[in-house]
Coordinates of C-alpha atoms in Angstrom, one line a residue:
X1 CA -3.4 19.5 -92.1
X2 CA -6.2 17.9 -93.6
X3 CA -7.9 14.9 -91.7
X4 CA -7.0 11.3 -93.1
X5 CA -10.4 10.0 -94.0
X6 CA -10.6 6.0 -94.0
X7 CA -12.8 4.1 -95.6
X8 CA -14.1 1.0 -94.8
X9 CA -17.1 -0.8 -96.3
X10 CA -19.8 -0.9 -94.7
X11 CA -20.2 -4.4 -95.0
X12 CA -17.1 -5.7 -94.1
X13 CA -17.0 -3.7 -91.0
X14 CA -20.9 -5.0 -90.3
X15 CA -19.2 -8.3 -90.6
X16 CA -16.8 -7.8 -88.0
X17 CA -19.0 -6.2 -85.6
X18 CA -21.0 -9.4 -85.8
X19 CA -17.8 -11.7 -85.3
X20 CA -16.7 -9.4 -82.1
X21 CA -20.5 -10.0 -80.8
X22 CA -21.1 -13.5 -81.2
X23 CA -17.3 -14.0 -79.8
X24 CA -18.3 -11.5 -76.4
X25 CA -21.2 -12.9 -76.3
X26 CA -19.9 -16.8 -76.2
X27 CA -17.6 -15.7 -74.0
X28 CA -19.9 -14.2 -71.4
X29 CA -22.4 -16.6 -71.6
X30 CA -20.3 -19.8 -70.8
X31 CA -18.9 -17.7 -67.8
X32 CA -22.1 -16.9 -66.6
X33 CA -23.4 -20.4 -66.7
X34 CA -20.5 -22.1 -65.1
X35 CA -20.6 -19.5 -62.0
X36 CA -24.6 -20.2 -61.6
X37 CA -24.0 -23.9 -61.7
X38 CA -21.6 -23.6 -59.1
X39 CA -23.3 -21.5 -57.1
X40 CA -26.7 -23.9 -57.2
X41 CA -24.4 -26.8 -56.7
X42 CA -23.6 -25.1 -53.3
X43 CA -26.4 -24.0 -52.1
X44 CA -28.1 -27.5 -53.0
X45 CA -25.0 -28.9 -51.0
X46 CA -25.8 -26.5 -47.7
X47 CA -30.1 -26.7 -47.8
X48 CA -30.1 -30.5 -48.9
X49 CA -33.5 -30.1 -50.2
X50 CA -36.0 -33.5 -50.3
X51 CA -36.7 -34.5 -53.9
X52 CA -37.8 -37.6 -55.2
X53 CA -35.9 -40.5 -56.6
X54 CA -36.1 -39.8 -60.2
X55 CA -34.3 -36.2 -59.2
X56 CA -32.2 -38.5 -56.8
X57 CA -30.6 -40.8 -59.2
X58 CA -30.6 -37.5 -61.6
X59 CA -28.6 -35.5 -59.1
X60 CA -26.3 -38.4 -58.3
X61 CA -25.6 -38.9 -62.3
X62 CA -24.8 -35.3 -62.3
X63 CA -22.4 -35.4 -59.1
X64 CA -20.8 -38.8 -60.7
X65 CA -20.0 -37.0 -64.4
X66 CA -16.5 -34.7 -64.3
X67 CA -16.7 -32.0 -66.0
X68 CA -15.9 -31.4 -69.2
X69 CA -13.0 -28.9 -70.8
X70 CA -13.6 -25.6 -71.7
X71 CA -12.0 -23.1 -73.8
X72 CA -11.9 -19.9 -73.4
X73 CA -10.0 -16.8 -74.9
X74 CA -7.1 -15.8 -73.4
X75 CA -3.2 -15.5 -73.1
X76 CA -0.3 -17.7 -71.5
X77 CA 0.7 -17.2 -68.0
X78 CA 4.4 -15.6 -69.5
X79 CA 2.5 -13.1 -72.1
X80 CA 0.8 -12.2 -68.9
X81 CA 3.6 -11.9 -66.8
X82 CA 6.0 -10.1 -69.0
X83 CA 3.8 -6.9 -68.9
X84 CA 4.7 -6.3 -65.1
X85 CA 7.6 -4.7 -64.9
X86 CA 9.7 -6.2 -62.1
X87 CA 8.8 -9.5 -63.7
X88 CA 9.8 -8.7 -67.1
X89 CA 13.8 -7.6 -65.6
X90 CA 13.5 -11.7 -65.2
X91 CA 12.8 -12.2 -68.9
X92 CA 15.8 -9.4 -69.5
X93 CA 18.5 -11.1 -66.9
X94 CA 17.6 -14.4 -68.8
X95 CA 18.3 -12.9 -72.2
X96 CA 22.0 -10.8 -70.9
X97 CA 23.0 -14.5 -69.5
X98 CA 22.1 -16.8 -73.0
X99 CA 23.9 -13.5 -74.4
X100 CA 27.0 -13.9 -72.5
X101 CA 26.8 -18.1 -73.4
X102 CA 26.5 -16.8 -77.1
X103 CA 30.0 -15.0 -76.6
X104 CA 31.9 -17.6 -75.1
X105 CA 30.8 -19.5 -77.3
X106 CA 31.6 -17.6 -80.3
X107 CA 34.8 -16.7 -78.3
X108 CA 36.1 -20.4 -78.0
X109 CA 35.1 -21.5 -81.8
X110 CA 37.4 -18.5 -82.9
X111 CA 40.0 -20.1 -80.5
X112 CA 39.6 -23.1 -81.4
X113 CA 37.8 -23.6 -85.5
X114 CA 38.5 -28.0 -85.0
X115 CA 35.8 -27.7 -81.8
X116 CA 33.6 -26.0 -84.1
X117 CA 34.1 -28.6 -87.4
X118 CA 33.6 -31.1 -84.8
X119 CA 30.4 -30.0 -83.1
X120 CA 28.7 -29.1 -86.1
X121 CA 29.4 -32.4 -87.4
X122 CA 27.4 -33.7 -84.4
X123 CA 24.5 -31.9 -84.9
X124 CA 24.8 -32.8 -88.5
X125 CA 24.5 -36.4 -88.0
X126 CA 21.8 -36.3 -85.2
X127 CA 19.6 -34.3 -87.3
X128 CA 20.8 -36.6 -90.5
X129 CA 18.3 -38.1 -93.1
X130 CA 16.3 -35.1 -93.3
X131 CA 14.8 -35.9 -97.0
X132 CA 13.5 -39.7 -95.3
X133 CA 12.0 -37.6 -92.2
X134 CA 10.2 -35.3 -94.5
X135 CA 8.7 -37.9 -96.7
X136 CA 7.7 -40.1 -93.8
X137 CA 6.0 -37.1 -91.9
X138 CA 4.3 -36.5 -95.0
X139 CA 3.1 -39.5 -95.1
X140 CA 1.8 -39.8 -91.9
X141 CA -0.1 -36.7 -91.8
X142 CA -1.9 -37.7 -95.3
X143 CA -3.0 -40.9 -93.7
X144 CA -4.5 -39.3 -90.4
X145 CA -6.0 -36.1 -93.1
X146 CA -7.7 -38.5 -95.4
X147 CA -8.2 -42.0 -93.8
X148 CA -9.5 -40.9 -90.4
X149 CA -11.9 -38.7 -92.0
X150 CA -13.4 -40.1 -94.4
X151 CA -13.5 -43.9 -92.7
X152 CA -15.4 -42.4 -89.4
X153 CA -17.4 -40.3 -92.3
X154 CA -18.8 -43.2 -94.4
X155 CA -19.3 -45.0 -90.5
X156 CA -21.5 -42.6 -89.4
X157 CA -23.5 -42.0 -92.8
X158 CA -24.1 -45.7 -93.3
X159 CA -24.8 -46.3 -89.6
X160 CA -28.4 -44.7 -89.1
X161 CA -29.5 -46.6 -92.5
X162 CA -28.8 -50.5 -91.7
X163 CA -30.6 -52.5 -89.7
X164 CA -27.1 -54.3 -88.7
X165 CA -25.6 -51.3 -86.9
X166 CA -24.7 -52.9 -84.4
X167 CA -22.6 -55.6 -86.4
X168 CA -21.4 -52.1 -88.4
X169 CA -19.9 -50.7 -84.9
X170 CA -17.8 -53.7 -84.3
X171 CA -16.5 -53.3 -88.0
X172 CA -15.7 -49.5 -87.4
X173 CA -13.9 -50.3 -84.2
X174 CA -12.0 -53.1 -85.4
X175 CA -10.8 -51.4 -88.5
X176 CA -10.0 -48.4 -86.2
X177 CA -7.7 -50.1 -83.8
X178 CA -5.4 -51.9 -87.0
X179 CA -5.5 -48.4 -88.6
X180 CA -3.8 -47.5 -85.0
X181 CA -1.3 -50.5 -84.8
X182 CA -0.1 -50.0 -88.5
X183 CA 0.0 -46.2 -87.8
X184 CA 2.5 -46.9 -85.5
X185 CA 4.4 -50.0 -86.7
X186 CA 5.1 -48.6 -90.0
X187 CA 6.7 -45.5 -88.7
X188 CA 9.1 -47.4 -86.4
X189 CA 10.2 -49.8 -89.2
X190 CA 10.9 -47.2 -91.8
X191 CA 12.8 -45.8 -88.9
X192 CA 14.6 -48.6 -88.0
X193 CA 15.5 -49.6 -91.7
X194 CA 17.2 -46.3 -92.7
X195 CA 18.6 -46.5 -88.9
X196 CA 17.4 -42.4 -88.6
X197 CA 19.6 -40.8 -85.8
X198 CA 18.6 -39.3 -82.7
X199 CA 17.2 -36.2 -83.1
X200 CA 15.5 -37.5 -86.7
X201 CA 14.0 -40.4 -84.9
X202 CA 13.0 -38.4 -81.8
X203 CA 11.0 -36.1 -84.2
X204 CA 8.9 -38.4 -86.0
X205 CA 8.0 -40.5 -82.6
X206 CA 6.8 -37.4 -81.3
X207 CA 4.7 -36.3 -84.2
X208 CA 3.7 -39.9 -84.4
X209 CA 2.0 -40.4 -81.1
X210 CA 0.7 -36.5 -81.3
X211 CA -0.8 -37.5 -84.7
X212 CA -2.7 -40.7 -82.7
X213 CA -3.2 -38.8 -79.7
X214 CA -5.3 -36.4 -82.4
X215 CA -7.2 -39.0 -84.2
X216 CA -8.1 -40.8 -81.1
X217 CA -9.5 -37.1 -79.9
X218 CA -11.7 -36.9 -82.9
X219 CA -13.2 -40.5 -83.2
X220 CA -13.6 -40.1 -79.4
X221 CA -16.1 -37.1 -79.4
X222 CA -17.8 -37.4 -82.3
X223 CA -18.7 -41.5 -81.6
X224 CA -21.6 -40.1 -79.5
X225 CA -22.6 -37.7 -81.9
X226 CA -23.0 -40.5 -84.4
X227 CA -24.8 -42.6 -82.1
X228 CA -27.1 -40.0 -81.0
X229 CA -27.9 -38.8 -84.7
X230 CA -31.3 -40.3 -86.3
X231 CA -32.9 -39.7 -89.8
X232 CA -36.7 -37.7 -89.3
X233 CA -39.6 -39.9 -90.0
X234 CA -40.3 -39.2 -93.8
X235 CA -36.5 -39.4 -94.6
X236 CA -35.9 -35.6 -94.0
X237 CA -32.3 -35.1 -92.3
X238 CA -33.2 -32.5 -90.3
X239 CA -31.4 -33.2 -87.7
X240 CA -27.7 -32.2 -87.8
X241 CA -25.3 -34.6 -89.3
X242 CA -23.3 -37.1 -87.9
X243 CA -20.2 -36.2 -88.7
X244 CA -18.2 -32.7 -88.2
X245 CA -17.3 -30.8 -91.4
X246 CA -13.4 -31.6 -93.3
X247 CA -12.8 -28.1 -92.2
X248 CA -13.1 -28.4 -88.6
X249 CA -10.9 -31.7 -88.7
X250 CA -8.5 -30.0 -91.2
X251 CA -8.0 -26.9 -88.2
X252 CA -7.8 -29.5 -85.7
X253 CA -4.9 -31.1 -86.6
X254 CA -3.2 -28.6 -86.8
X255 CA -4.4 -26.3 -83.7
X256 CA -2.1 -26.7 -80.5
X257 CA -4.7 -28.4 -78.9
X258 CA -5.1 -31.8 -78.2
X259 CA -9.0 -32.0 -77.2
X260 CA -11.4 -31.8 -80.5
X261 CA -14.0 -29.3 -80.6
X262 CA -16.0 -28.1 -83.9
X263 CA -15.3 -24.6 -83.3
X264 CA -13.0 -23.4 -80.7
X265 CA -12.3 -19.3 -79.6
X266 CA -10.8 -17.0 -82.1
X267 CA -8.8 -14.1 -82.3
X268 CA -9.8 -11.4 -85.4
X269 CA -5.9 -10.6 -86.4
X270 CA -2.7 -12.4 -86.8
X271 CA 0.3 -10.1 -85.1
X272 CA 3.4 -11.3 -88.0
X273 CA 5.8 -9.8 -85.3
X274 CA 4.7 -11.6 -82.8
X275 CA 4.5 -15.1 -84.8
X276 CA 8.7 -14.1 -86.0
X277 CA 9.6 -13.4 -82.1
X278 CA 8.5 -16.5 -80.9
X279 CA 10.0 -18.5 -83.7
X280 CA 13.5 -17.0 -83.2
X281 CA 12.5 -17.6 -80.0
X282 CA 11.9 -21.1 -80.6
X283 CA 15.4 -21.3 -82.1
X284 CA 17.3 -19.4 -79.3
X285 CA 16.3 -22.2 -77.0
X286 CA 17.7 -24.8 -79.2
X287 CA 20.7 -23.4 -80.1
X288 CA 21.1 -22.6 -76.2
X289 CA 20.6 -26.6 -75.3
X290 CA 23.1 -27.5 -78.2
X291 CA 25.5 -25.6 -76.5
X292 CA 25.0 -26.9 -73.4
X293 CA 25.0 -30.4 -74.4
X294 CA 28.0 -30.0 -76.1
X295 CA 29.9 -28.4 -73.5
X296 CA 28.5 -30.1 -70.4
X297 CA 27.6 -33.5 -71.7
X298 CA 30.0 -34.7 -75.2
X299 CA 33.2 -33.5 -73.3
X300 CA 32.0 -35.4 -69.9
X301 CA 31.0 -38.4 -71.1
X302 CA 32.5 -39.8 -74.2
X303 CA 35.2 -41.0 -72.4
X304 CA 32.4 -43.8 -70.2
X305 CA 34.0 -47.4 -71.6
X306 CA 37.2 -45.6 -72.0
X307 CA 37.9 -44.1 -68.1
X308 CA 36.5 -45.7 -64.8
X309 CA 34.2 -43.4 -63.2
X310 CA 35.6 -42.8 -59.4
X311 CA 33.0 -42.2 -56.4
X312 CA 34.4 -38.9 -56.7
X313 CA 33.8 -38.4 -60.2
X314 CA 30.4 -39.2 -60.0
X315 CA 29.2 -37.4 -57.2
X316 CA 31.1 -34.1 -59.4
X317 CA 29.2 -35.2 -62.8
X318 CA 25.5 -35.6 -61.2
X319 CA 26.1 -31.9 -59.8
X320 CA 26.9 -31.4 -63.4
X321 CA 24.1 -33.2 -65.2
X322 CA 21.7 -31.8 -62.7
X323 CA 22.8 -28.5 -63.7
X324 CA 22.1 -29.1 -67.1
X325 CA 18.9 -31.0 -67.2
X326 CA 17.5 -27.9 -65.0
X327 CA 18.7 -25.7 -68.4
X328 CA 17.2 -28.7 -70.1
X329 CA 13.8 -28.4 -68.5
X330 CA 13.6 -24.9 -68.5
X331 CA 14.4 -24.6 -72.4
X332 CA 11.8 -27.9 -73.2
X333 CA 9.6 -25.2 -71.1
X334 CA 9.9 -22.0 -72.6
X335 CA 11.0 -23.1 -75.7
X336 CA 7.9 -25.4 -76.9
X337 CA 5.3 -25.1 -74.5
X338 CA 5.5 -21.0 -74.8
X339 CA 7.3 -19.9 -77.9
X340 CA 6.2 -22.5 -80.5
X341 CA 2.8 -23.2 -79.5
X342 CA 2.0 -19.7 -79.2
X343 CA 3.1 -18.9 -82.1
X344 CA 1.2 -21.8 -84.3
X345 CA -1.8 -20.7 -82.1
X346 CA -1.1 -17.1 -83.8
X347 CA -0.7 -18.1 -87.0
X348 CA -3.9 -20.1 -86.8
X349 CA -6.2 -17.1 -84.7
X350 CA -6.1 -19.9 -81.6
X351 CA -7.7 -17.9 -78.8
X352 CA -7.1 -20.2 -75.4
X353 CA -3.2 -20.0 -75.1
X354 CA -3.0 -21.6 -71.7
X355 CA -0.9 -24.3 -73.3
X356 CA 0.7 -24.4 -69.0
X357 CA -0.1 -22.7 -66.1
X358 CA 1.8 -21.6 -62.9
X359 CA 3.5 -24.9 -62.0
X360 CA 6.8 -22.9 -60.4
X361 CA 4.1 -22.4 -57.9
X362 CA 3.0 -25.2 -57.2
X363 CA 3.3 -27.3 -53.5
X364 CA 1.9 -30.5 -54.6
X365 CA 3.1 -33.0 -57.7
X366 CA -0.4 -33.7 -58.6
X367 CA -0.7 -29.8 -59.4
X368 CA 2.3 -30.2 -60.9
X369 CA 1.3 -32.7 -63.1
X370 CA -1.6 -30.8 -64.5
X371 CA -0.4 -27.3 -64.7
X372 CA 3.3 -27.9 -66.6
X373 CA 1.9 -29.5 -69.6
X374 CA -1.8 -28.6 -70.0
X375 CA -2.4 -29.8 -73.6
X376 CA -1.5 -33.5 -72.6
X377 CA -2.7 -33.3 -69.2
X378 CA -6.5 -31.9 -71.0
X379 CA -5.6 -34.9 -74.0
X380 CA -5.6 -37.2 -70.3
X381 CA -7.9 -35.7 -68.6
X382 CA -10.6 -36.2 -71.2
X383 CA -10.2 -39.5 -73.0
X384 CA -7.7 -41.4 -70.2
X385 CA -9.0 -40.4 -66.7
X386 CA -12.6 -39.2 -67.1
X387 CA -13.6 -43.0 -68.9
X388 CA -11.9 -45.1 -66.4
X389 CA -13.0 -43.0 -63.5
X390 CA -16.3 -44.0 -64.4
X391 CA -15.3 -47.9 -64.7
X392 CA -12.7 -47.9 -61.9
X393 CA -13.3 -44.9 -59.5
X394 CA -10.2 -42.0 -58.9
X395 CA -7.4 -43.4 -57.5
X396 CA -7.5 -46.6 -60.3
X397 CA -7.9 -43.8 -62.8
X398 CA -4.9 -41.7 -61.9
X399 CA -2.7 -45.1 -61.8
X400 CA -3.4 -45.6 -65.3
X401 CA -3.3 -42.2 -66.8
X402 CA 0.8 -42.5 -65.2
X403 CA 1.2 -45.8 -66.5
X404 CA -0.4 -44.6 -70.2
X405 CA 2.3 -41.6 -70.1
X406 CA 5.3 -43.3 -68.6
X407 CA 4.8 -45.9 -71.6
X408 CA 4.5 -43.6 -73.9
X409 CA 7.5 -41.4 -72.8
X410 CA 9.5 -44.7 -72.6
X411 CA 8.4 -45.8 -76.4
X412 CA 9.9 -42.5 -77.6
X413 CA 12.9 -42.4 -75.7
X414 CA 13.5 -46.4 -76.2
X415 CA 13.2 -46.0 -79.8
X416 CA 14.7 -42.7 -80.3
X417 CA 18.1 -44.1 -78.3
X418 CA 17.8 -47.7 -79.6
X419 CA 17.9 -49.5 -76.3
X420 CA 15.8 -49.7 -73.3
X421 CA 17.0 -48.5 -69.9
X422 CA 13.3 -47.7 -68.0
X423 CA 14.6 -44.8 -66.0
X424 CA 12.0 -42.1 -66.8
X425 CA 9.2 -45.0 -66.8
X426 CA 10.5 -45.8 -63.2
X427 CA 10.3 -42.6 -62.0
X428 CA 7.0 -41.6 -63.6
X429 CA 5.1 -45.0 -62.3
X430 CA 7.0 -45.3 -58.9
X431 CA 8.1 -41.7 -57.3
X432 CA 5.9 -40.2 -59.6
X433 CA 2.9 -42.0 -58.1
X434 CA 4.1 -42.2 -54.6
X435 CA 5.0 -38.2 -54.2
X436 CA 1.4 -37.3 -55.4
X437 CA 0.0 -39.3 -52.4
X438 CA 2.4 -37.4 -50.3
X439 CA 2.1 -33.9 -51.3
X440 CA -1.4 -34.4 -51.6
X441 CA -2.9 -31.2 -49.6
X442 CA 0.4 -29.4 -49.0
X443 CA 0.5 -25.7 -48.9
X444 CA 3.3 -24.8 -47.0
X445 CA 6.4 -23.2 -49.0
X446 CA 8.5 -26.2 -48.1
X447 CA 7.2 -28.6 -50.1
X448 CA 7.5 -25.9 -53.1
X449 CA 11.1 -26.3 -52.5
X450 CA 10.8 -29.7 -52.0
X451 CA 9.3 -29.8 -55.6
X452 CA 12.0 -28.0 -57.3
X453 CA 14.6 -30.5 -55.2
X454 CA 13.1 -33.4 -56.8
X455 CA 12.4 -31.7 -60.3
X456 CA 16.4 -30.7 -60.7
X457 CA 17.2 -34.1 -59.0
X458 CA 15.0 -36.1 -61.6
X459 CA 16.4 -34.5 -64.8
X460 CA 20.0 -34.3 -63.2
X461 CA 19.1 -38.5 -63.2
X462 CA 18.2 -38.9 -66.6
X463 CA 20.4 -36.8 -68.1
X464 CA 23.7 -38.8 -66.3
X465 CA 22.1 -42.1 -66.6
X466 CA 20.9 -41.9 -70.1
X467 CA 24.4 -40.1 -71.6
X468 CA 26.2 -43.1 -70.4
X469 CA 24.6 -45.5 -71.3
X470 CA 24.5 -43.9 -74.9
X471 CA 28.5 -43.4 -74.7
X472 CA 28.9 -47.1 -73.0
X473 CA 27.5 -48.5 -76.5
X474 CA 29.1 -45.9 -78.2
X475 CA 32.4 -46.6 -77.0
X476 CA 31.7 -50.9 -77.8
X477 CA 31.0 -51.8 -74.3
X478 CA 30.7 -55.6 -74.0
X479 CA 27.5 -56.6 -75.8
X480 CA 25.1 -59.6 -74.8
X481 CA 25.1 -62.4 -77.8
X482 CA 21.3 -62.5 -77.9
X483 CA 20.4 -59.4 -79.7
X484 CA 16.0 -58.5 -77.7
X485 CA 18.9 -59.4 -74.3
X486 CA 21.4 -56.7 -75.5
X487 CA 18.5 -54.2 -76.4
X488 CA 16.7 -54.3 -72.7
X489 CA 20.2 -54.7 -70.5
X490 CA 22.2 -51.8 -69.9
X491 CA 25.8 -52.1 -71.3
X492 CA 26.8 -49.6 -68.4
X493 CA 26.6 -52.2 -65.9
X494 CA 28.8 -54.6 -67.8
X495 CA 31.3 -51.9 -68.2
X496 CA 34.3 -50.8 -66.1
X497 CA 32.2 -47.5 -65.7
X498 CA 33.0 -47.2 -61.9
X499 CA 36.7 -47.5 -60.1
X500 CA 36.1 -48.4 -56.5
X501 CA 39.5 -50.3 -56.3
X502 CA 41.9 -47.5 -55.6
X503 CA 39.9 -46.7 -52.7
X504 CA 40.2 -50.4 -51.6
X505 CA 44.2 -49.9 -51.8
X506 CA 44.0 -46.9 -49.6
X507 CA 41.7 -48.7 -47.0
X508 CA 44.1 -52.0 -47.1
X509 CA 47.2 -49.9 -46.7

């Protein structure tokens, strides 16, 4: 047999060469530099060497500035994983068990063809409106492509060439912070006038405050890079220019990434295979939690406003609600944070994959908190945390990064329900807070246990508390006349949910 003979011109494969050396090269270089700063840092730390103040107050500046994020590239902890053997038997127990909740499933629908009618008319509704979702998401990406762009664009062109720059600056800002507010009070009253249902609404909040969390990302990196940027003497730009290319922005907002960079690590290839497994993926995970919610959740609690709630009974359905919000939390999990963000960052040649890291290890909440959702917690990190740690040192710092993402959490879910019952914004600002303080430095394997205790507990909480008070108002529980009172007071508690009094008659008897 012949040899096959490919050809390949020589100047596309030149090309490539180049792209695989600049990449290595990147690579290696920022690796080497951040071991060698270490590695002066410490030995600096251990000689203590006598310098003068200038290299004092230098050093100090240095110590004071937190470091900034880094990408690098390089896969998810799962892709990782799934290439050991005994790990990947995990990944294929997982699979025979959704499996087996496929057949009984399909099993009980053949049974029973109303069940079906009737679930599917659930999901229906929930998901209702799409045509009004579409053209609102529509619109708010056009407004963060074109009006963020092009307003911190003509702000950074026009600000090197006035002598009133400074008057210029306030302008920018305050024009940046309405664009903010409308961004996010049109939204919610387009929502609110076509009354979009849950799983509608729940979208576009989401995408809405990703959206802001992007712009804010942009403006807030490239601000110094305007300031910094100065025309040459005899009117020569040639300095670089103030502003980053529509390209980079364009990638940007759509990259799984949260933290703006002008160029970020890429791969050379997109795998199609790869990008169609973690879609139908994607959609195993949500057909898996509309099973559960319908089986576990619907059929428990429609009947809150209708049947008291006995000790008993709820004791038996917060086992139950745990039970599903630890599916729930391990499909939100798997689902997004692995399936569909690797495969946008895929489609897109997005090299750094660690969208989370290996919080199911972890012994302390405060590595919790920064290894289970890594593209927020960098979002934080970087444009929360590191400004008011210079302002307000660490501990004010953490305080407000909670408070920032148990408001935020709270806007989506209070919106997305249409009333306001602050579970998850308790939790986040109170326990949240207080078990970082106390797993602080823990590294025995009790406290990892101790993490998973209060991470089934948690959702088990919000998943019972928030289902009835959804089915309290569902069901016309007694309503409050003033209509901001009835939005912000749980119906639950004004409804016979609980049934003590039978166990009164046995005590009297």
């Amino acid at each position: 047999m012949d040899d096959v003979k490919v050809q390949i011109p020589v100047s596309e494969l030149r090309y490539y060469m180049q792209e695989l050396k600049t990449e290595i090269l990147n690579n290696l270089e920022a690796e080497i530099s951040c071991t060698i700063e270490r590695t002066i840092h410490k030995l600096e730390r251990h000689n203590k060497p006598k310098v003068d103040n200038a290299h004092e107050k230098c050093s100090r500046l240095e110590k004071d500035e937190l470091p900034e994020k880094r990408f690098f590239l390089r896969d998810s902890v799962l892709t990782d994983l799934w290439k050991v053997t005994h790990l990947s038997s995990a990944y294929n127990i997982c699979v025979a068990m959704m499996l087996l909740l496929y057949f009984n499933t399909v099993l009980l629908y053949t049974v029973d063809t109303q069940r079906l009618e009737d679930d599917m008319a659930i999901i229906n509704w929930a998901a209702g409106k799409r045509s009004v979702v579409i053209l609102l998401w529509l619109g708010m990406k056009m407004s963060t492509t074109c009006v963020v762009y092009f307003l911190f664009k003509h702000w950074a062109l026009l600000r090197p060439k006035k002598l009133i720059f400074g008057l210029l600056d306030y302008i920018f800002a305050l024009t940046y912070l309405v664009y903010q507010i409308i961004f996010f009070i049109i939204p919610v009253m387009i929502l609110i006038y076509y009354k979009l249902p849950p799983i509608s609404s729940f979208a576009i909040l989401a995408e809405q405050v990703r959206l802001s969390m992007k712009t804010h990302a942009f403006v807030r990196e490239n601000i110094p890079r305007a300031v910094q940027f100065k025309l040459h003497q005899d009117n020569d730009e040639k300095d670089p220019r103030p502003y980053p290319c529509f390209a980079n922005y364009l990638y940007f907002l759509f990259a799984p990434t949260l933290v703006y960079r002008d160029v970020y690590p890429r791969t050379f290839c997109i795998r199609w295979n790869y990008v169609a497994w973690n879609f139908l993926q994607f959609l195993t995970c949500i057909f898996t939690s509309c099973i559960a919610f319908h089986r576990f959740v619907v059929d428990i609690f429609q009947h809150v406003g209708h049947k008291p709630f006995t000790p008993v009974d709820f004791v038996l359905t917060l086992s139950g609600a745990m039970a599903v919000g630890s599916l729930a939390m391990f499909l939100v999990f798997y689902g997004f944070l692995h399936c569909w963000l690797n495969a946008f960052a895929e489609l897109l040649c997005f090299g750094d994959r660690v969208f989370y890291q290996d919080w199911w290890n972890c012994t302390s909440f405060s590595k919790y908190y920064r290894t289970w959702n890594s593209v927020v917690y960098d979002w934080l990190y970087s444009y929360i945390y590191k400004d008011f740690y210079q302002v307000l040192g660490r501990s004010s710092a953490m305080v407000i990064v909670f408070l920032v993402s148990a408001i935020v959490h709270e806007y989506i879910l209070a919106l997305t329900f249409r009333f306001l019952y602050p579970v998850l914004f308790i939790l986040f600002s109170s326990f949240g807070v207080l078990v970082v303080f106390l797993t602080r430095r823990r590294t025995s394997s009790g406290w990892n246990v101790f993490l998973w205790m209060s991470l089934f507990m948690g959702w088990g909480f919000l998943i019972m508390l928030y289902s009835m008070e959804w089915y309290a108002r569902a069901n016309n529980c007694p309503s409050y006349v003033h209509p901001y009172l009835d939005y912000i007071v749980p119906r639950s508690w004004s409804c016979s949910v609980f049934k003590i009094h039978s166990y009164q008659r046995i005590i009297d008897s």
